[in-house]
Amino acid sequence: MKFKSVFDIIGPVMIGPSSSHTAGAARIGLVTRELFGRQPKWAKIYLYGSFAETYKGHGTDIAIIGGLLGFDTFDERIKTSFDLARDIGMTFEFIPENGHTEHPNTARLVIGDESGEMELIGISIGGGKIEISELNGFPLRLSGNHSAILVVHDDKPGSIAKVASCLAEQNINIGHMEVSRKEQGQMALMVIEVDEPIEDHVLLQISQLPYITQVTKIAD
């Protein structure tokens, strides 16, 4: 699926009564699927704040599942996403939580299949816009205003410089960059927002650099 930006939805055409609870929720689901790279077989969705209180009445639940099926906010199939998910054998569970979060419209999605699983925390900030604040335990914050890539790598000297040099060689300017790690010398994550579109051959070149384990494009 190609779209201008997985985050940039200003005044979207949407299925449901609320841009925050429906359009934003669908977008969280869609970005989660995009990062996972394939159709998940199962999903556990933990809802916080206003999401937890009103998710059934506002259609937050069907919107998230619709996103996980690859439906954008305007897709009429969102209305029947539960049935469509069950038709392909996808199981799902919604779990309202009482814990405090920074934003009232917060969802934590844990998805997976026989090959692996992924955990993501997404926030619907209003008007159909979202932010991703955590991925597999790594804190991050994406503005969604630019193309972006996520680079999982070993925390080794020179890893960041090699990626930056690769982008510079392709005349791709870095607008914003964050790096996080869980422990020194272990797995780390680069989140890089850039000013130019990222072609697939650039992703391939980065993926072949030393200490790089995964490269994902999350916006076009």
PDB file of C-alpha atoms in Angstrom:
ATOM      1  CA  MET A   1       0.000   0.000   0.000  1.00  0.00           C
ATOM      2  CA  LYS A   2       1.292   3.431  -0.934  1.00  0.00           C
ATOM      3  CA  PHE A   3       0.233   6.566   0.867  1.00  0.00           C
ATOM      4  CA  LYS A   4       1.680  10.020   1.230  1.00  0.00           C
ATOM      5  CA  SER A   5       2.357   9.595   4.923  1.00  0.00           C
ATOM      6  CA  VAL A   6       1.188   6.991   7.390  1.00  0.00           C
ATOM      7  CA  PHE A   7       0.668   9.753   9.946  1.00  0.00           C
ATOM      8  CA  ASP A   8      -0.470  12.795   7.973  1.00  0.00           C
ATOM      9  CA  ILE A   9      -4.269  12.773   7.986  1.00  0.00           C
ATOM     10  CA  ILE A  10      -5.707  16.246   8.312  1.00  0.00           C
ATOM     11  CA  GLY A  11      -9.491  16.283   8.200  1.00  0.00           C
ATOM     12  CA  PRO A  12      -9.724  12.713   6.890  1.00  0.00           C
ATOM     13  CA  VAL A  13     -12.704  11.042   5.323  1.00  0.00           C
ATOM     14  CA  MET A  14     -13.451   8.492   7.999  1.00  0.00           C
ATOM     15  CA  ILE A  15     -15.794   5.718   8.972  1.00  0.00           C
ATOM     16  CA  GLY A  16     -17.199   6.504  12.420  1.00  0.00           C
ATOM     17  CA  PRO A  17     -18.164   9.372  14.685  1.00  0.00           C
ATOM     18  CA  SER A  18     -14.792  10.610  15.953  1.00  0.00           C
ATOM     19  CA  SER A  19     -11.522  11.504  14.266  1.00  0.00           C
ATOM     20  CA  SER A  20      -9.553  10.710  17.436  1.00  0.00           C
ATOM     21  CA  HIS A  21     -11.359   7.490  18.319  1.00  0.00           C
ATOM     22  CA  THR A  22     -11.944   6.149  14.820  1.00  0.00           C
ATOM     23  CA  ALA A  23      -9.619   7.686  12.214  1.00  0.00           C
ATOM     24  CA  GLY A  24      -6.708   7.823  14.649  1.00  0.00           C
ATOM     25  CA  ALA A  25      -7.405   4.290  15.851  1.00  0.00           C
ATOM     26  CA  ALA A  26      -7.525   2.948  12.288  1.00  0.00           C
ATOM     27  CA  ARG A  27      -4.248   4.689  11.540  1.00  0.00           C
ATOM     28  CA  ILE A  28      -2.591   3.156  14.614  1.00  0.00           C
ATOM     29  CA  GLY A  29      -3.678  -0.275  13.420  1.00  0.00           C
ATOM     30  CA  LEU A  30      -2.488   0.416   9.875  1.00  0.00           C
ATOM     31  CA  VAL A  31       0.938   1.656  10.969  1.00  0.00           C
ATOM     32  CA  THR A  32       1.298  -1.388  13.224  1.00  0.00           C
ATOM     33  CA  ARG A  33       0.636  -3.693  10.298  1.00  0.00           C
ATOM     34  CA  GLU A  34       3.038  -1.705   8.096  1.00  0.00           C
ATOM     35  CA  LEU A  35       5.824  -2.061  10.656  1.00  0.00           C
ATOM     36  CA  PHE A  36       5.090  -5.767  11.161  1.00  0.00           C
ATOM     37  CA  GLY A  37       5.380  -6.224   7.415  1.00  0.00           C
ATOM     38  CA  ARG A  38       2.640  -8.814   6.987  1.00  0.00           C
ATOM     39  CA  GLN A  39      -0.825  -9.792   8.132  1.00  0.00           C
ATOM     40  CA  PRO A  40      -0.780 -10.707  11.851  1.00  0.00           C
ATOM     41  CA  LYS A  41      -2.471 -13.918  12.913  1.00  0.00           C
ATOM     42  CA  TRP A  42      -3.435 -12.635  16.340  1.00  0.00           C
ATOM     43  CA  ALA A  43      -3.672  -9.366  18.229  1.00  0.00           C
ATOM     44  CA  LYS A  44      -4.077  -8.239  21.831  1.00  0.00           C
ATOM     45  CA  ILE A  45      -5.086  -4.593  22.106  1.00  0.00           C
ATOM     46  CA  TYR A  46      -4.720  -2.820  25.451  1.00  0.00           C
ATOM     47  CA  LEU A  47      -6.700   0.423  25.674  1.00  0.00           C
ATOM     48  CA  TYR A  48      -6.111   3.325  28.062  1.00  0.00           C
ATOM     49  CA  GLY A  49      -7.950   6.465  29.120  1.00  0.00           C
ATOM     50  CA  SER A  50     -10.771   7.584  26.872  1.00  0.00           C
ATOM     51  CA  PHE A  51     -10.074   4.723  24.475  1.00  0.00           C
ATOM     52  CA  ALA A  52     -10.769   2.243  27.270  1.00  0.00           C
ATOM     53  CA  GLU A  53     -13.955   3.989  28.355  1.00  0.00           C
ATOM     54  CA  THR A  54     -15.674   4.467  24.997  1.00  0.00           C
ATOM     55  CA  TYR A  55     -14.021   2.110  22.516  1.00  0.00           C
ATOM     56  CA  LYS A  56     -17.188   0.181  21.673  1.00  0.00           C
ATOM     57  CA  GLY A  57     -19.525   3.128  21.217  1.00  0.00           C
ATOM     58  CA  HIS A  58     -17.037   5.185  19.196  1.00  0.00           C
ATOM     59  CA  GLY A  59     -15.904   2.345  16.957  1.00  0.00           C
ATOM     60  CA  THR A  60     -12.327   2.337  18.189  1.00  0.00           C
ATOM     61  CA  ASP A  61     -12.314  -1.458  18.243  1.00  0.00           C
ATOM     62  CA  ILE A  62     -13.469  -2.032  14.655  1.00  0.00           C
ATOM     63  CA  ALA A  63     -11.173   0.769  13.480  1.00  0.00           C
ATOM     64  CA  ILE A  64      -8.032  -0.790  14.996  1.00  0.00           C
ATOM     65  CA  ILE A  65      -8.868  -4.208  13.557  1.00  0.00           C
ATOM     66  CA  GLY A  66      -9.591  -2.592  10.208  1.00  0.00           C
ATOM     67  CA  GLY A  67      -6.169  -0.981  10.289  1.00  0.00           C
ATOM     68  CA  LEU A  68      -4.533  -4.308  11.122  1.00  0.00           C
ATOM     69  CA  LEU A  69      -6.270  -5.712   8.036  1.00  0.00           C
ATOM     70  CA  GLY A  70      -4.721  -2.962   5.931  1.00  0.00           C
ATOM     71  CA  PHE A  71      -7.787  -0.704   5.631  1.00  0.00           C
ATOM     72  CA  ASP A  72      -7.313   3.064   5.586  1.00  0.00           C
ATOM     73  CA  THR A  73      -9.635   5.455   7.421  1.00  0.00           C
ATOM     74  CA  PHE A  74     -12.061   5.930   4.518  1.00  0.00           C
ATOM     75  CA  ASP A  75     -12.492   2.207   3.780  1.00  0.00           C
ATOM     76  CA  GLU A  76     -16.094   1.042   4.201  1.00  0.00           C
ATOM     77  CA  ARG A  77     -14.849  -2.436   5.110  1.00  0.00           C
ATOM     78  CA  ILE A  78     -13.889  -1.108   8.544  1.00  0.00           C
ATOM     79  CA  LYS A  79     -17.544  -1.493   9.541  1.00  0.00           C
ATOM     80  CA  THR A  80     -17.293  -5.280   9.097  1.00  0.00           C
ATOM     81  CA  SER A  81     -13.649  -5.671  10.131  1.00  0.00           C
ATOM     82  CA  PHE A  82     -14.442  -8.129  12.929  1.00  0.00           C
ATOM     83  CA  ASP A  83     -16.102 -10.562  10.530  1.00  0.00           C
ATOM     84  CA  LEU A  84     -13.406 -10.082   7.894  1.00  0.00           C
ATOM     85  CA  ALA A  85     -10.664 -10.761  10.458  1.00  0.00           C
ATOM     86  CA  ARG A  86     -12.362 -13.946  11.596  1.00  0.00           C
ATOM     87  CA  ASP A  87     -12.789 -15.031   7.962  1.00  0.00           C
ATOM     88  CA  ILE A  88      -9.012 -15.117   7.528  1.00  0.00           C
ATOM     89  CA  GLY A  89      -8.443 -16.807  10.880  1.00  0.00           C
ATOM     90  CA  MET A  90      -7.183 -13.778  12.774  1.00  0.00           C
ATOM     91  CA  THR A  91      -7.985 -13.777  16.493  1.00  0.00           C
ATOM     92  CA  PHE A  92      -8.116 -10.619  18.587  1.00  0.00           C
ATOM     93  CA  GLU A  93      -8.852  -9.444  22.108  1.00  0.00           C
ATOM     94  CA  PHE A  94      -9.495  -5.976  23.573  1.00  0.00           C
ATOM     95  CA  ILE A  95      -8.318  -5.333  27.127  1.00  0.00           C
ATOM     96  CA  PRO A  96      -9.351  -2.042  28.818  1.00  0.00           C
ATOM     97  CA  GLU A  97      -6.708  -0.886  31.297  1.00  0.00           C
ATOM     98  CA  ASN A  98      -6.817   1.505  34.263  1.00  0.00           C
ATOM     99  CA  GLY A  99      -3.171   2.576  34.168  1.00  0.00           C
ATOM    100  CA  HIS A 100      -2.169   6.208  33.731  1.00  0.00           C
ATOM    101  CA  THR A 101      -0.789   7.331  30.367  1.00  0.00           C
ATOM    102  CA  GLU A 102       0.469  10.667  29.058  1.00  0.00           C
ATOM    103  CA  HIS A 103      -2.427  10.919  26.605  1.00  0.00           C
ATOM    104  CA  PRO A 104      -6.034   9.707  27.090  1.00  0.00           C
ATOM    105  CA  ASN A 105      -6.290   8.114  23.629  1.00  0.00           C
ATOM    106  CA  THR A 106      -3.569   5.495  23.947  1.00  0.00           C
ATOM    107  CA  ALA A 107      -3.433   1.927  22.664  1.00  0.00           C
ATOM    108  CA  ARG A 108      -0.800  -0.768  23.120  1.00  0.00           C
ATOM    109  CA  LEU A 109      -0.934  -3.372  20.377  1.00  0.00           C
ATOM    110  CA  VAL A 110       0.751  -6.753  20.704  1.00  0.00           C
ATOM    111  CA  ILE A 111       0.511  -8.700  17.450  1.00  0.00           C
ATOM    112  CA  GLY A 112       2.127 -11.771  16.019  1.00  0.00           C
ATOM    113  CA  ASP A 113       2.134 -14.940  13.974  1.00  0.00           C
ATOM    114  CA  GLU A 114       4.109 -18.175  13.830  1.00  0.00           C
ATOM    115  CA  SER A 115       7.264 -16.259  12.812  1.00  0.00           C
ATOM    116  CA  GLY A 116       7.371 -13.595  15.510  1.00  0.00           C
ATOM    117  CA  GLU A 117       5.601 -10.830  17.392  1.00  0.00           C
ATOM    118  CA  MET A 118       5.747  -7.081  17.837  1.00  0.00           C
ATOM    119  CA  GLU A 119       4.585  -4.559  20.431  1.00  0.00           C
ATOM    120  CA  LEU A 120       3.733  -0.930  19.701  1.00  0.00           C
ATOM    121  CA  ILE A 121       2.240   1.966  21.650  1.00  0.00           C
ATOM    122  CA  GLY A 122       0.267   4.480  19.606  1.00  0.00           C
ATOM    123  CA  ILE A 123      -1.460   7.718  20.559  1.00  0.00           C
ATOM    124  CA  SER A 124      -4.309   9.405  18.721  1.00  0.00           C
ATOM    125  CA  ILE A 125      -3.626  13.124  19.176  1.00  0.00           C
ATOM    126  CA  GLY A 126      -6.691  14.490  17.393  1.00  0.00           C
ATOM    127  CA  GLY A 127      -7.835  15.244  13.879  1.00  0.00           C
ATOM    128  CA  GLY A 128      -6.898  11.756  12.747  1.00  0.00           C
ATOM    129  CA  LYS A 129      -3.208  12.300  13.548  1.00  0.00           C
ATOM    130  CA  ILE A 130      -1.211   9.820  15.581  1.00  0.00           C
ATOM    131  CA  GLU A 131       2.169   9.411  17.234  1.00  0.00           C
ATOM    132  CA  ILE A 132       4.085   6.233  17.858  1.00  0.00           C
ATOM    133  CA  SER A 133       5.730   6.460  21.264  1.00  0.00           C
ATOM    134  CA  GLU A 134       7.223   2.981  21.724  1.00  0.00           C
ATOM    135  CA  LEU A 135       8.200   0.005  19.568  1.00  0.00           C
ATOM    136  CA  ASN A 136       9.265  -3.322  21.083  1.00  0.00           C
ATOM    137  CA  GLY A 137      10.335  -1.592  24.274  1.00  0.00           C
ATOM    138  CA  PHE A 138      12.267   1.188  22.542  1.00  0.00           C
ATOM    139  CA  PRO A 139      10.977   4.698  23.311  1.00  0.00           C
ATOM    140  CA  LEU A 140      10.545   6.921  20.269  1.00  0.00           C
ATOM    141  CA  ARG A 141       8.482   9.814  19.038  1.00  0.00           C
ATOM    142  CA  LEU A 142       7.649  10.366  15.411  1.00  0.00           C
ATOM    143  CA  SER A 143       6.215  13.629  14.134  1.00  0.00           C
ATOM    144  CA  GLY A 144       4.935  12.037  10.943  1.00  0.00           C
ATOM    145  CA  ASN A 145       5.680  15.112   8.839  1.00  0.00           C
ATOM    146  CA  HIS A 146       8.429  13.472   6.778  1.00  0.00           C
ATOM    147  CA  SER A 147       9.453  10.158   5.274  1.00  0.00           C
ATOM    148  CA  ALA A 148      11.098   7.979   7.895  1.00  0.00           C
ATOM    149  CA  ILE A 149      13.004   4.762   8.427  1.00  0.00           C
ATOM    150  CA  LEU A 150      13.603   2.607  11.471  1.00  0.00           C
ATOM    151  CA  VAL A 151      16.977   0.884  11.715  1.00  0.00           C
ATOM    152  CA  VAL A 152      17.537  -1.894  14.254  1.00  0.00           C
ATOM    153  CA  HIS A 153      21.244  -2.392  14.856  1.00  0.00           C
ATOM    154  CA  ASP A 154      23.891  -3.584  17.276  1.00  0.00           C
ATOM    155  CA  ASP A 155      25.149  -0.842  19.574  1.00  0.00           C
ATOM    156  CA  LYS A 156      28.628  -0.688  18.057  1.00  0.00           C
ATOM    157  CA  PRO A 157      30.950   2.270  17.315  1.00  0.00           C
ATOM    158  CA  GLY A 158      30.452   3.649  13.833  1.00  0.00           C
ATOM    159  CA  SER A 159      26.982   2.174  13.213  1.00  0.00           C
ATOM    160  CA  ILE A 160      25.208   5.536  13.248  1.00  0.00           C
ATOM    161  CA  ALA A 161      27.907   7.244  11.173  1.00  0.00           C
ATOM    162  CA  LYS A 162      27.732   4.558   8.477  1.00  0.00           C
ATOM    163  CA  VAL A 163      23.970   4.941   8.118  1.00  0.00           C
ATOM    164  CA  ALA A 164      24.244   8.736   7.993  1.00  0.00           C
ATOM    165  CA  SER A 165      26.987   8.501   5.366  1.00  0.00           C
ATOM    166  CA  CYS A 166      24.864   6.152   3.269  1.00  0.00           C
ATOM    167  CA  LEU A 167      22.007   8.659   3.269  1.00  0.00           C
ATOM    168  CA  ALA A 168      24.365  11.545   2.472  1.00  0.00           C
ATOM    169  CA  GLU A 169      25.748   9.655  -0.535  1.00  0.00           C
ATOM    170  CA  GLN A 170      22.188   9.503  -1.884  1.00  0.00           C
ATOM    171  CA  ASN A 171      21.653  13.246  -1.230  1.00  0.00           C
ATOM    172  CA  ILE A 172      19.088  12.456   1.451  1.00  0.00           C
ATOM    173  CA  ASN A 173      19.048  15.018   4.240  1.00  0.00           C
ATOM    174  CA  ILE A 174      18.267  13.978   7.822  1.00  0.00           C
ATOM    175  CA  GLY A 175      15.681  16.272   9.372  1.00  0.00           C
ATOM    176  CA  HIS A 176      15.378  14.539  12.727  1.00  0.00           C
ATOM    177  CA  MET A 177      17.042  11.523  14.286  1.00  0.00           C
ATOM    178  CA  GLU A 178      16.696   9.649  17.558  1.00  0.00           C
ATOM    179  CA  VAL A 179      18.717   6.704  18.825  1.00  0.00           C
ATOM    180  CA  SER A 180      17.741   4.530  21.777  1.00  0.00           C
ATOM    181  CA  ARG A 181      19.111   1.353  23.308  1.00  0.00           C
ATOM    182  CA  LYS A 182      18.102  -0.964  26.102  1.00  0.00           C
ATOM    183  CA  GLU A 183      21.620  -1.756  27.307  1.00  0.00           C
ATOM    184  CA  GLN A 184      25.111  -0.655  26.320  1.00  0.00           C
ATOM    185  CA  GLY A 185      26.507  -2.795  23.547  1.00  0.00           C
ATOM    186  CA  GLN A 186      23.201  -4.562  22.882  1.00  0.00           C
ATOM    187  CA  MET A 187      20.362  -3.956  20.424  1.00  0.00           C
ATOM    188  CA  ALA A 188      19.619  -0.341  19.522  1.00  0.00           C
ATOM    189  CA  LEU A 189      17.145   1.541  17.352  1.00  0.00           C
ATOM    190  CA  MET A 190      17.617   4.528  15.041  1.00  0.00           C
ATOM    191  CA  VAL A 191      14.542   6.523  14.036  1.00  0.00           C
ATOM    192  CA  ILE A 192      15.409   8.798  11.120  1.00  0.00           C
ATOM    193  CA  GLU A 193      13.098  11.336   9.498  1.00  0.00           C
ATOM    194  CA  VAL A 194      14.355  12.665   6.172  1.00  0.00           C
ATOM    195  CA  ASP A 195      13.457  15.402   3.703  1.00  0.00           C
ATOM    196  CA  GLU A 196      13.452  13.274   0.548  1.00  0.00           C
ATOM    197  CA  PRO A 197      11.621  10.087  -0.491  1.00  0.00           C
ATOM    198  CA  ILE A 198      13.480   6.900   0.376  1.00  0.00           C
ATOM    199  CA  GLU A 199      13.870   4.437  -2.480  1.00  0.00           C
ATOM    200  CA  ASP A 200      14.065   0.695  -1.906  1.00  0.00           C
ATOM    201  CA  HIS A 201      17.665   0.483  -3.122  1.00  0.00           C
ATOM    202  CA  VAL A 202      18.688   2.852  -0.316  1.00  0.00           C
ATOM    203  CA  LEU A 203      17.041   0.581   2.249  1.00  0.00           C
ATOM    204  CA  LEU A 204      18.890  -2.387   0.745  1.00  0.00           C
ATOM    205  CA  GLN A 205      22.195  -0.550   0.949  1.00  0.00           C
ATOM    206  CA  ILE A 206      21.625   0.326   4.611  1.00  0.00           C
ATOM    207  CA  SER A 207      20.570  -3.239   5.429  1.00  0.00           C
ATOM    208  CA  GLN A 208      23.918  -4.516   4.090  1.00  0.00           C
ATOM    209  CA  LEU A 209      25.978  -2.304   6.401  1.00  0.00           C
ATOM    210  CA  PRO A 210      27.819  -3.918   9.346  1.00  0.00           C
ATOM    211  CA  TYR A 211      25.812  -4.417  12.554  1.00  0.00           C
ATOM    212  CA  ILE A 212      22.456  -3.657  10.878  1.00  0.00           C
ATOM    213  CA  THR A 213      19.775  -6.269  11.564  1.00  0.00           C
ATOM    214  CA  GLN A 214      16.573  -4.693  10.193  1.00  0.00           C
ATOM    215  CA  VAL A 215      15.532  -1.661   8.150  1.00  0.00           C
ATOM    216  CA  THR A 216      11.884  -0.599   7.783  1.00  0.00           C
ATOM    217  CA  LYS A 217      10.375   2.295   5.862  1.00  0.00           C
ATOM    218  CA  ILE A 218       7.285   3.648   7.590  1.00  0.00           C
ATOM    219  CA  ALA A 219       6.339   6.606   5.416  1.00  0.00           C
ATOM    220  CA  ASP A 220       6.316   7.442   1.728  1.00  0.00           C
TER     221      ASP A 220
END
